[in-house]
Amino acid sequence: MTAKSETVDLSQLDAALESAHLPALCAAMVHLTGDKAWLRPEWAPAYDPLDRNQIGVSAEEQARLRAAAKAAIIAYLTGQAPMGPAPSPATIERMISFVAGAEIPEGYGEFLADELAIAGTSSKDPQWEAPIRQAAGQKLRVLVVGAGMSGLLAGIRLSQAGVPFQIVEKNADVGGTWLENTYPGCRVDSSNHMYSYSFEPNHFWPQHFSTQPVLLDYFRGVADRYGLKKRIRFQTSVEEMVWDQARSVWKVTLNTPIGPETTEATAVITAVGQLNRPRFPDIKGRDSFKGEAFHSAQWRHDVDLAGKRVAVIGTGASAFQFVPEIADKVASVTVFQRTPPWSLPAEHYHHDVPAGMNWLLEHLPNYDKWYRFFLFWMATDGFLAGVRADPSWNGPPDTVGPDNAMFKEMLAMAIRAQVEDRPDLAEKVIPKYPFGGKRALLDNGVWLAALKRPNAQLIDTAITEITPTGIVTSDGQAHEFDVIIYGTGFHASKFLWPMKIKGRGGADLHETWAGDPKAYLGMTTPGFPNLFMIYGPNTNIVVNGSIVFFSECSVRYIVGCLRLMAERGIAALEVKREVTEAFNARIDAGNALMAWGSPNVSSWYKTENGRVSQNWPFALVDYWRATLAPDPKDFALKWAAEPVV
Ligand code: NAP
């Protein structure tokens, strides 16, 4: 236990303690001092479900806690007191429950300690011994498709494992969704201190939910730090992949800036996102419109909206962000709504992270981990109960269970409070389907404030036609516009589209799926050996957590599969059909018990036959556990001529 030796500017300490998340501070103080007394009942949080910053600790106790923490932090940072001994696993479990403000269910401690990398390492770090690295280097050539959040992550882990790889990226830069979506107001809607790689914390996020350019900078910075850019071929996309059964390789046709090219890979990892290919609605006359028209994910910054009559189709996550940004710049904005979104009050949605908090994240050891844990926990199973269906529930059809009904009441009240002066709007914007049926959006009031502007209108009558001059609704009304913006989402169910993928025996992946994509653990599917998907079928989350977590778990599993191949001299790894079917039966049963599986909800989470192909219905810990390492029994294995190690 060494004392801190370098000099730290303490002038921000008071401000830091003022903005500290106090339960996370208590946990960090246990590390700092080795004293469990920081977990005393008077300082234990009792969170308000709609305002997690209300911790239910009296002002006097908060002051006592801050004063005690100040003295201990100064002693440590000035070198007078060494860091305490590492807390025992039992103490860590107590700290976890303390910060969560609830008894953590059995089995969670291990998962959360791993997610926090409390011991300094995580199960997600590939700790491959030299012979395995060497074997992998000799036998494996991996192609990663995409250099967004998941593709970069795959690149980092493959580099750490010593596996040769190349990344192809259709764009001219890294960042994926954070490169492409440049619409006004685009920002992350999961807390940034959680929406970041667990091993690459950023102590200087400018906002709790930072804007797109900040996210893009983060991913560019990571790509630079891990030397990934030299491994990426930009402006290069996969046209087709064909499995060569005899040689156990994928033959890949690439579209490059200088024309088509072929390459080979022993394994392919797709990291192309679920929300990547913009979807325009199938509305009669759509192409006849004579004004400017574009999709939110292909924002036309060259189109000056000032003084224009603008139509927006869609009220999903993207429109919810860009409508408030453009409403005061246009002559008029008319929003066409098919289904109103549920929203969650989040007053701090656009707030800066206080400078003091950044100081604490940077200088108080372990505070960053515990603050991340607080965000992580609050966004996980705390919410899951509220969107779980109770099969015996006899309540109103727009609810799926008692907790869900309670949430619905609270959230409807929060929306109603914003439109008390506009009963016409209130009637339209309070959803009539269960909370959790679709993704709930963070709401700091700007959406409804924009819709209440004199130059704004919300139309919830169905669109029947688009004409050269505007939009016609089912009541026969013709609305004239200069610009139409489509906030109509993505081809989410068309996983891996438009790549052509032909697996064993020439089977086409899209024909095999027939519009109903299924995979084992979202990553691998029968008939397509050595093909691994990140953010594949049934790995999306509606209310719990951040997709970065899912990608990290998936990459750990995929790297585990590659390890298995290198270690045992396996040429081809193909998941068994019965394993995949049993897994999907569990997934379907799980989704049937969630709000988004309710027959009263239609959304992009469902395929045309009504199956939820997007979402993970269980707790995060379940995905974490299922993806710890591949079980060789789940796969049909084709052995290479000679084992490698
Ligand atoms: P979306 O959530 O799929 O929303 C599409 C909207 O368009 C919905 O309101 C939909 O109505 C409407 N729509 C589709 N076809 C229509 C038609 N023919 N007529 C009228 N309305 C139509 O798409 P998105 O807003 O781009 O968001 C997609 C996902 O991207 C989000 O769920 C989220 O996961 C992610 N996202 C995240 C962020 C963030 O983190 N900051 C921001 C943006 C997006 P229905 O609801 O009736 O289908």
XYZ file of C-alpha atoms and ligand atoms in Angstrom:
693
model
C 0.000 0.000 0.000
C 1.832 3.065 -1.137
C 0.919 6.633 -0.367
C 0.120 9.090 -3.135
C 3.282 10.960 -4.009
C 2.540 13.320 -6.893
C 0.997 16.697 -6.072
C -2.678 17.133 -6.841
C -4.399 20.511 -6.913
C -6.837 20.326 -4.006
C -8.604 23.612 -4.735
C -11.457 21.756 -6.427
C -12.007 19.271 -3.637
C -14.970 21.079 -2.038
C -16.706 21.445 -5.410
C -15.888 17.816 -6.141
C -17.487 16.615 -2.930
C -20.503 18.822 -3.553
C -21.138 17.150 -6.925
C -20.159 13.654 -5.792
C -22.548 10.770 -6.032
C -22.363 10.050 -2.320
C -22.990 6.281 -2.262
C -20.229 5.830 -4.879
C -18.047 8.140 -2.778
C -18.607 5.925 0.293
C -17.534 2.846 -1.671
C -14.425 4.620 -2.967
C -13.633 5.652 0.619
C -13.706 2.009 1.731
C -10.919 1.348 -0.783
C -9.046 4.475 0.229
C -9.134 3.886 3.977
C -9.742 0.149 4.293
C -12.566 1.034 6.693
C -16.029 -0.500 6.230
C -17.561 2.155 8.491
C -18.246 4.233 5.369
C -21.091 1.810 4.646
C -23.060 2.918 7.726
C -26.869 2.806 7.549
C -27.296 6.611 7.899
C -25.432 7.041 4.594
C -27.159 4.202 2.752
C -29.197 5.519 -0.175
C -32.960 5.120 -0.630
C -33.384 6.173 -4.253
C -36.445 7.851 -5.735
C -37.304 5.718 -8.843
C -37.932 8.817 -10.962
C -35.007 10.858 -9.674
C -32.032 8.696 -8.814
C -30.098 11.708 -7.598
C -32.402 11.893 -4.606
C -30.607 9.529 -2.268
C -32.799 9.935 0.799
C -29.922 10.934 3.125
C -30.473 13.971 5.365
C -28.574 17.201 4.678
C -26.786 16.916 8.052
C -25.587 13.396 7.333
C -24.480 14.426 3.845
C -22.433 17.244 5.376
C -20.847 14.847 7.902
C -20.013 12.403 5.131
C -18.431 15.085 2.958
C -16.350 16.444 5.848
C -15.060 12.974 6.741
C -14.306 12.184 3.113
C -12.498 15.502 2.660
C -10.128 14.790 5.550
C -9.371 11.266 4.321
C -8.876 12.341 0.689
C -6.495 15.147 1.704
C -4.533 12.723 3.881
C -4.199 10.330 0.948
C -3.486 12.876 -1.770
C -0.863 14.657 0.344
C 0.921 11.415 1.076
C 0.055 11.304 4.790
C -2.047 8.161 4.585
C -1.506 5.135 2.385
C -4.249 3.426 0.395
C -6.098 0.904 2.561
C -5.881 -2.855 2.022
C -7.997 -4.221 -0.839
C -11.550 -5.004 0.332
C -12.411 -8.679 0.681
C -14.932 -10.251 -1.729
C -17.515 -10.191 1.088
C -16.920 -6.470 1.615
C -17.192 -5.870 -2.135
C -20.586 -7.615 -2.060
C -21.651 -5.309 0.775
C -20.395 -2.270 -1.150
C -22.353 -3.376 -4.216
C -25.594 -3.654 -2.241
C -24.857 -0.369 -0.503
C -24.389 1.596 -3.721
C -27.372 -0.119 -5.358
C -29.545 0.784 -2.400
C -30.912 -2.760 -2.477
C -29.880 -6.288 -1.620
C -28.241 -7.556 -4.795
C -29.604 -10.961 -5.831
C -27.310 -13.924 -5.401
C -24.849 -14.375 -8.210
C -24.668 -10.712 -9.057
C -21.650 -9.930 -6.918
C -19.274 -11.866 -9.121
C -20.737 -10.356 -12.279
C -20.617 -6.791 -11.021
C -17.135 -7.137 -9.550
C -16.031 -8.368 -12.979
C -17.809 -5.543 -14.776
C -16.105 -3.112 -12.397
C -12.764 -4.871 -12.838
C -12.343 -4.355 -9.116
C -9.360 -6.665 -9.006
C -7.779 -4.704 -11.851
C -8.567 -7.357 -14.464
C -11.747 -8.540 -16.077
C -12.894 -11.774 -17.698
C -13.189 -9.726 -20.872
C -9.418 -9.231 -21.178
C -8.037 -12.036 -23.329
C -5.262 -13.454 -21.169
C -3.855 -15.838 -23.700
C -0.643 -17.617 -22.951
C 2.185 -17.325 -25.482
C 1.710 -20.775 -27.146
C -1.951 -20.061 -27.821
C -1.142 -16.629 -29.210
C 1.429 -18.227 -31.428
C -0.965 -20.952 -32.585
C -3.669 -18.374 -33.285
C -1.169 -16.296 -35.245
C -0.319 -19.286 -37.396
C -3.819 -20.555 -38.000
C -6.253 -17.679 -37.899
C -6.912 -14.771 -40.225
C -9.931 -12.826 -39.032
C -11.933 -10.299 -40.991
C -13.935 -7.783 -38.970
C -16.693 -5.979 -40.835
C -17.280 -2.483 -39.491
C -15.236 0.021 -37.468
C -17.927 1.389 -35.202
C -18.144 0.801 -31.473
C -18.265 -3.021 -31.798
C -15.755 -3.400 -34.639
C -13.143 -1.305 -32.855
C -13.721 -3.357 -29.731
C -13.180 -6.573 -31.694
C -9.972 -5.074 -33.100
C -8.698 -4.194 -29.628
C -9.372 -7.650 -28.213
C -7.929 -9.452 -31.249
C -4.778 -7.323 -30.978
C -4.498 -8.198 -27.286
C -4.952 -11.887 -28.072
C -2.359 -11.776 -30.843
C -4.780 -12.866 -33.571
C -4.041 -11.473 -37.052
C -6.991 -9.502 -38.341
C -8.139 -6.835 -40.703
C -11.107 -4.513 -40.390
C -13.062 -3.289 -43.389
C -15.222 -0.223 -43.026
C -17.607 1.176 -45.620
C -17.107 4.764 -44.442
C -14.001 6.906 -44.657
C -13.569 7.053 -40.879
C -14.259 5.078 -37.715
C -17.273 5.637 -35.491
C -20.158 3.883 -37.242
C -23.419 5.273 -35.998
C -21.571 8.153 -34.313
C -20.013 9.089 -37.629
C -23.141 8.779 -39.724
C -25.783 10.367 -37.512
C -24.990 14.061 -37.544
C -28.527 15.381 -37.198
C -28.953 18.419 -34.920
C -29.264 17.402 -31.289
C -27.834 13.909 -31.802
C -26.508 12.654 -28.493
C -26.196 9.423 -26.562
C -29.196 8.555 -24.433
C -27.439 6.162 -22.073
C -25.220 7.815 -19.456
C -21.813 8.391 -20.968
C -19.940 7.164 -17.903
C -21.557 3.827 -18.700
C -21.795 4.148 -22.510
C -18.053 3.740 -22.962
C -15.769 0.731 -22.944
C -15.359 -0.646 -19.426
C -11.569 -0.618 -19.930
C -11.419 2.877 -21.454
C -13.119 5.204 -18.975
C -13.271 8.862 -19.871
C -13.070 11.084 -16.812
C -13.785 14.175 -18.847
C -17.097 13.618 -20.602
C -18.363 17.176 -20.976
C -21.967 16.129 -20.446
C -23.725 13.231 -18.797
C -25.161 12.426 -22.241
C -22.640 13.871 -24.642
C -23.315 15.005 -28.163
C -22.423 13.094 -31.311
C -19.130 14.944 -32.046
C -17.900 14.106 -28.543
C -18.766 10.426 -28.967
C -17.070 10.380 -32.354
C -13.935 11.904 -30.797
C -13.956 9.225 -28.104
C -14.055 6.392 -30.649
C -11.443 8.072 -32.846
C -9.227 8.475 -29.774
C -9.607 4.807 -28.868
C -8.790 3.759 -32.438
C -5.619 5.875 -32.257
C -4.558 4.666 -28.812
C -4.828 1.020 -29.845
C -3.147 1.604 -33.209
C -6.184 0.308 -35.082
C -6.273 2.683 -38.022
C -3.466 0.869 -39.813
C -5.560 -2.330 -39.589
C -8.647 -0.741 -41.151
C -9.425 -0.553 -44.852
C -11.735 2.396 -45.209
C -14.349 2.909 -47.932
C -14.390 -0.839 -48.297
C -17.509 -2.924 -47.860
C -18.313 -6.604 -48.053
C -20.315 -7.465 -51.131
C -20.395 -11.223 -50.642
C -18.988 -13.973 -48.447
C -18.920 -17.595 -49.533
C -17.881 -20.463 -47.254
C -15.348 -22.806 -48.816
C -16.157 -26.069 -47.096
C -13.114 -27.954 -48.365
C -10.640 -25.358 -47.121
C -12.645 -24.003 -44.171
C -12.288 -20.380 -45.187
C -14.613 -17.549 -46.057
C -14.002 -16.196 -49.542
C -14.951 -12.565 -49.363
C -15.642 -10.145 -52.192
C -14.957 -6.576 -51.194
C -16.029 -3.350 -52.833
C -13.027 -1.072 -52.608
C -12.446 2.454 -53.938
C -10.535 0.894 -56.827
C -13.042 -1.826 -57.626
C -13.949 -5.339 -56.473
C -11.342 -7.451 -54.759
C -11.339 -10.868 -53.126
C -9.807 -11.925 -49.871
C -9.974 -14.907 -47.531
C -10.502 -15.248 -43.821
C -10.674 -18.226 -41.493
C -13.293 -16.397 -39.453
C -15.465 -13.354 -40.021
C -16.810 -11.104 -37.279
C -19.604 -8.807 -38.355
C -19.897 -5.568 -36.403
C -22.337 -3.715 -38.625
C -24.885 -2.607 -36.027
C -28.622 -3.169 -35.998
C -29.523 0.442 -36.680
C -27.381 1.224 -39.647
C -29.373 1.082 -42.864
C -31.879 3.965 -42.985
C -35.468 2.939 -43.626
C -37.798 5.120 -45.648
C -41.490 4.381 -45.192
C -43.422 2.716 -47.939
C -45.830 5.601 -48.581
C -47.545 6.102 -51.943
C -45.988 8.899 -53.993
C -42.894 9.204 -51.770
C -40.574 9.891 -54.691
C -42.864 12.498 -56.230
C -42.110 15.198 -53.663
C -40.467 18.165 -55.372
C -38.951 19.798 -52.294
C -35.938 18.523 -50.359
C -36.387 15.228 -48.551
C -33.876 13.298 -46.462
C -33.501 10.762 -43.658
C -32.324 11.799 -40.190
C -29.331 9.467 -40.485
C -28.314 11.161 -43.757
C -28.846 14.715 -42.616
C -28.504 17.259 -45.402
C -26.517 20.032 -43.778
C -26.553 21.806 -47.130
C -30.323 22.292 -46.865
C -30.959 25.527 -45.004
C -34.106 24.979 -42.973
C -34.438 28.641 -41.980
C -37.823 29.994 -42.967
C -38.930 26.653 -44.448
C -42.144 24.708 -43.881
C -40.774 21.423 -42.579
C -42.559 18.082 -42.183
C -41.086 15.439 -39.889
C -42.323 11.865 -40.195
C -41.762 9.806 -37.056
C -41.538 10.430 -33.341
C -38.812 7.937 -32.362
C -35.484 8.504 -30.649
C -34.008 10.533 -33.509
C -36.965 12.884 -34.082
C -37.244 13.371 -30.318
C -33.749 14.834 -30.439
C -33.763 16.859 -33.651
C -37.248 18.417 -33.619
C -36.475 20.621 -30.567
C -33.239 21.721 -32.261
C -34.860 22.864 -35.497
C -38.231 24.111 -34.213
C -37.088 27.681 -33.561
C -35.219 27.959 -36.885
C -37.962 26.982 -39.306
C -41.090 28.789 -40.477
C -43.158 25.832 -39.325
C -42.599 22.270 -38.195
C -45.318 19.660 -38.593
C -44.638 16.350 -36.915
C -46.493 13.293 -38.210
C -46.900 10.817 -35.405
C -48.012 7.227 -35.741
C -47.310 6.163 -32.162
C -46.272 8.483 -29.319
C -43.135 7.478 -27.401
C -43.022 6.870 -23.676
C -40.529 9.166 -22.031
C -38.566 9.084 -18.804
C -37.976 12.323 -16.898
C -34.262 13.215 -17.041
C -33.695 16.769 -15.958
C -29.928 16.465 -16.392
C -30.189 15.166 -19.970
C -28.483 18.236 -21.464
C -26.487 19.246 -18.386
C -22.719 19.593 -18.257
C -20.834 17.288 -15.928
C -19.738 19.599 -13.087
C -15.996 20.274 -13.114
C -15.800 18.959 -9.561
C -17.166 15.601 -10.600
C -14.547 15.296 -13.312
C -11.898 16.095 -10.702
C -13.200 13.339 -8.461
C -13.357 10.813 -11.306
C -9.765 11.623 -12.153
C -8.202 11.850 -8.690
C -10.133 9.685 -6.252
C -9.109 6.084 -6.954
C -12.029 3.736 -7.721
C -14.661 6.466 -7.637
C -15.037 6.146 -11.425
C -15.764 2.440 -11.090
C -18.379 2.857 -8.410
C -20.057 5.732 -10.194
C -20.187 3.583 -13.330
C -21.605 0.783 -11.261
C -24.338 3.054 -9.888
C -25.344 4.067 -13.433
C -25.079 0.506 -14.628
C -27.165 -0.957 -11.844
C -29.819 1.717 -12.082
C -30.160 1.079 -15.782
C -30.352 -2.678 -15.375
C -32.645 -4.828 -13.351
C -34.104 -1.958 -11.416
C -36.112 -1.270 -14.558
C -36.633 -4.798 -15.787
C -39.393 -5.520 -13.247
C -41.334 -2.550 -14.607
C -41.497 -4.031 -18.102
C -42.081 -7.658 -17.171
C -45.504 -9.119 -17.960
C -47.476 -10.939 -15.312
C -49.441 -13.720 -17.059
C -52.157 -13.531 -14.397
C -52.567 -9.760 -14.794
C -56.138 -8.583 -15.290
C -55.381 -4.880 -15.476
C -56.009 -2.494 -18.403
C -54.781 -3.752 -21.806
C -52.188 -0.978 -22.019
C -50.368 -2.469 -19.035
C -48.723 -5.873 -18.618
C -48.373 -6.210 -14.861
C -48.637 -4.360 -11.570
C -45.179 -2.733 -11.684
C -45.757 -1.826 -15.321
C -49.089 -0.211 -14.418
C -47.401 1.776 -11.665
C -44.689 3.014 -14.036
C -47.298 3.894 -16.630
C -49.211 6.024 -14.141
C -46.071 7.850 -12.977
C -44.803 8.473 -16.496
C -48.190 9.517 -17.879
C -48.405 12.002 -15.017
C -44.979 13.399 -15.897
C -46.055 13.886 -19.532
C -49.468 15.299 -18.587
C -47.853 17.859 -16.292
C -46.058 19.327 -19.315
C -49.179 19.758 -21.430
C -51.728 20.838 -18.843
C -52.301 23.994 -20.855
C -52.795 22.014 -24.081
C -55.477 19.335 -23.674
C -55.447 18.803 -27.463
C -51.789 17.812 -27.270
C -52.190 15.785 -24.076
C -54.709 13.582 -25.852
C -52.130 12.792 -28.546
C -48.870 12.436 -26.660
C -49.769 10.086 -23.826
C -49.109 6.576 -25.165
C -51.880 3.997 -25.135
C -49.602 0.944 -25.139
C -47.601 -0.541 -22.286
C -44.526 1.261 -21.004
C -41.523 -0.697 -22.321
C -43.318 -1.700 -25.531
C -40.855 0.532 -27.359
C -37.715 2.284 -26.250
C -38.539 5.017 -23.720
C -36.841 8.330 -24.455
C -35.116 10.648 -22.025
C -37.151 13.755 -21.470
C -36.001 17.077 -20.077
C -39.041 18.911 -21.438
C -37.640 20.164 -24.748
C -39.719 17.806 -26.922
C -43.122 18.940 -25.704
C -41.931 22.544 -25.407
C -41.085 22.375 -29.116
C -44.463 20.847 -29.999
C -46.195 23.619 -28.042
C -44.538 26.370 -30.081
C -46.908 28.500 -32.184
C -45.140 27.360 -35.354
C -45.413 23.645 -34.476
C -48.141 21.114 -35.074
C -48.461 17.444 -34.152
C -50.612 15.452 -36.555
C -51.593 11.929 -35.581
C -53.866 11.258 -38.528
C -52.376 8.576 -40.779
C -50.445 9.617 -43.867
C -52.025 8.278 -47.056
C -49.898 9.860 -49.736
C -46.944 12.066 -50.469
C -47.491 14.465 -53.354
C -45.138 16.809 -55.236
C -46.041 19.584 -52.779
C -46.605 17.823 -49.481
C -48.406 15.182 -47.475
C -52.025 14.047 -47.568
C -53.604 12.505 -44.483
C -56.471 10.023 -44.223
C -58.936 12.809 -43.385
C -58.341 14.139 -46.898
C -56.327 17.156 -45.722
C -53.389 18.209 -47.916
C -50.444 19.770 -46.050
C -47.880 21.727 -48.060
C -44.170 21.644 -47.254
C -40.771 22.765 -48.506
C -38.850 19.951 -46.792
C -39.704 16.457 -45.542
C -37.425 14.848 -42.947
C -37.789 11.125 -42.373
C -37.176 10.156 -38.754
C -38.432 6.708 -39.641
C -35.671 4.526 -38.275
C -33.680 1.676 -39.742
C -33.967 -1.730 -41.395
C -33.362 -3.245 -38.002
C -34.690 -6.750 -38.702
C -32.565 -7.178 -41.815
C -29.482 -8.339 -39.949
C -26.317 -8.270 -42.061
C -28.228 -6.936 -45.052
C -27.235 -6.063 -47.799
C -24.239 -8.417 -47.570
C -24.725 -11.655 -49.493
C -23.653 -14.565 -47.324
C -23.511 -18.148 -48.531
C -22.683 -20.764 -45.936
C -22.223 -24.524 -45.944
C -23.660 -26.120 -49.078
C -24.188 -22.701 -50.641
C -27.132 -21.852 -48.331
C -27.980 -18.160 -48.460
C -28.202 -16.624 -44.989
C -31.097 -14.293 -45.762
C -33.083 -17.065 -47.435
C -32.327 -19.352 -44.502
C -33.602 -16.779 -42.060
C -36.592 -16.014 -44.315
C -37.237 -12.703 -42.595
C -36.925 -14.193 -39.097
C -33.268 -13.941 -38.053
C -32.186 -16.291 -35.286
C -28.801 -17.039 -33.824
C -27.278 -18.699 -30.805
C -26.491 -16.034 -28.187
C -27.011 -13.517 -30.989
C -23.655 -14.498 -32.449
C -23.612 -17.644 -34.460
C -26.073 -19.584 -36.572
C -26.177 -23.189 -37.923
C -24.896 -23.687 -41.459
C -22.530 -20.696 -41.241
C -19.304 -21.907 -39.636
C -16.735 -19.456 -38.315
C -19.131 -16.533 -38.746
C -19.710 -14.453 -35.628
C -22.040 -11.514 -35.204
C -21.793 -8.694 -32.707
C -25.155 -7.003 -31.928
C -26.858 -9.842 -33.790
C -30.408 -11.166 -33.297
C -31.862 -10.828 -29.791
C -29.041 -8.806 -28.299
C -30.730 -5.423 -28.245
C -31.875 -3.996 -24.942
C -34.935 -1.850 -24.392
C -34.575 -0.515 -20.890
C -31.616 -2.144 -19.227
C -28.047 -1.124 -19.718
C -25.805 -0.045 -22.546
C -25.133 -1.853 -25.783
C -21.407 -1.467 -25.148
C -21.824 -4.029 -22.379
C -23.396 -6.494 -24.811
C -20.662 -5.978 -27.349
C -17.992 -6.550 -24.704
C -19.635 -9.832 -23.652
C -20.040 -10.946 -27.286
C -16.441 -10.161 -28.161
C -15.234 -12.064 -25.097
C -17.192 -15.119 -26.311
C -16.032 -14.785 -29.913
C -12.420 -14.431 -28.842
C -13.058 -17.537 -26.712
C -14.221 -19.401 -29.837
C -11.061 -18.362 -31.661
C -9.008 -19.532 -28.722
C -10.748 -22.890 -28.852
C -9.921 -23.152 -32.538
C -6.280 -22.264 -31.992
C -5.845 -24.470 -28.927
C -7.473 -27.583 -30.307
C -6.604 -27.255 -33.962
C -10.213 -26.767 -35.026
C -10.717 -25.700 -38.620
C -14.447 -25.031 -38.471
C -16.790 -24.315 -35.602
C -20.484 -24.532 -36.353
C -23.181 -24.151 -33.737
C -25.565 -27.117 -33.545
C -29.102 -26.622 -34.794
C -30.708 -28.140 -31.690
C -28.667 -25.831 -29.436
C -29.785 -22.824 -31.440
C -33.422 -23.916 -31.442
C -33.474 -24.593 -27.697
C -31.867 -21.208 -27.061
C -34.382 -19.407 -29.260
C -37.288 -21.202 -27.605
C -36.075 -19.766 -24.282
C -35.662 -16.327 -25.863
C -39.170 -16.409 -27.359
C -40.709 -17.523 -24.068
C -38.814 -14.724 -22.320
C -39.845 -12.061 -24.807
C -43.484 -13.169 -24.568
C -43.301 -12.110 -20.933
C -41.995 -8.630 -21.620
C -43.877 -5.451 -22.481
C -42.292 -5.347 -25.948
C -43.620 -8.832 -26.640
C -47.177 -7.778 -25.862
C -49.590 -8.371 -28.750
C -50.778 -4.772 -28.156
C -47.463 -3.392 -29.373
C -46.160 -3.203 -32.908
C -42.574 -2.093 -33.315
C -39.346 -2.670 -35.195
C -38.454 -5.168 -32.496
C -40.741 -7.640 -34.226
C -40.386 -9.378 -37.564
C -43.270 -9.531 -40.013
C -44.452 -12.761 -38.407
C -44.599 -11.015 -35.037
C -41.570 -12.665 -33.428
C -39.314 -10.385 -31.386
C -36.022 -10.842 -33.225
C -34.231 -7.890 -31.691
C -34.382 -7.992 -27.944
C -32.739 -9.795 -25.092
C -35.530 -10.540 -22.613
C -33.443 -11.428 -19.571
C -31.168 -9.698 -17.096
C -27.723 -8.515 -18.138
C -26.117 -10.984 -15.767
C -27.672 -13.775 -17.823
C -25.928 -12.626 -20.996
C -22.713 -12.101 -19.057
C -22.859 -15.660 -17.727
C -23.917 -17.243 -21.029
C -21.021 -15.611 -22.857
C -18.210 -16.277 -20.360
C -16.733 -18.943 -22.637
C -17.970 -21.176 -25.449
C -18.939 -24.721 -24.557
C -17.396 -27.006 -27.209
C -20.426 -29.297 -26.851
C -22.592 -26.588 -28.436
C -20.678 -26.876 -31.705
C -20.034 -29.326 -34.503
C -16.279 -29.261 -34.900
C -14.249 -29.887 -37.992
C -10.713 -30.696 -37.082
C -7.741 -29.349 -38.909
C -5.362 -32.006 -40.192
C -3.106 -31.569 -37.204
C -3.800 -30.118 -33.767
C -1.886 -26.910 -33.331
C -0.914 -26.939 -29.653
P -37.445 4.585 -34.547
O -37.300 4.617 -33.087
O -37.625 3.301 -35.239
O -38.583 5.575 -34.893
C -39.158 5.626 -36.173
C -40.378 6.493 -36.104
O -40.907 6.594 -37.395
C -41.443 5.914 -35.200
O -42.079 6.947 -34.539
C -42.352 5.230 -36.224
O -43.670 5.082 -35.765
C -42.273 6.236 -37.343
N -42.682 5.687 -38.619
C -42.117 4.670 -39.293
N -42.785 4.462 -40.439
C -43.785 5.356 -40.479
C -44.829 5.639 -41.382
N -44.996 4.922 -42.498
N -45.686 6.644 -41.090
C -45.544 7.337 -39.959
N -44.579 7.131 -39.063
C -43.716 6.147 -39.321
O -36.181 5.257 -35.272
P -35.127 6.256 -34.684
O -35.807 7.367 -34.018
O -34.179 6.608 -35.741
O -34.427 5.388 -33.588
C -34.070 4.036 -33.842
C -33.271 3.511 -32.685
O -31.993 4.078 -32.779
C -33.747 3.868 -31.306
O -34.712 3.021 -30.769
C -32.487 3.778 -30.522
O -32.216 2.439 -30.172
C -31.476 4.269 -31.500
N -31.231 5.695 -31.325
C -30.531 6.045 -30.241
C -30.270 7.359 -30.051
C -29.450 7.742 -28.886
O -28.925 6.970 -28.152
N -29.266 8.949 -28.695
C -30.731 8.335 -30.908
C -31.440 7.944 -32.008
C -31.683 6.617 -32.213
P -44.109 3.737 -34.989
O -43.571 3.882 -33.605
O -45.579 3.753 -35.072
O -43.498 2.600 -35.731
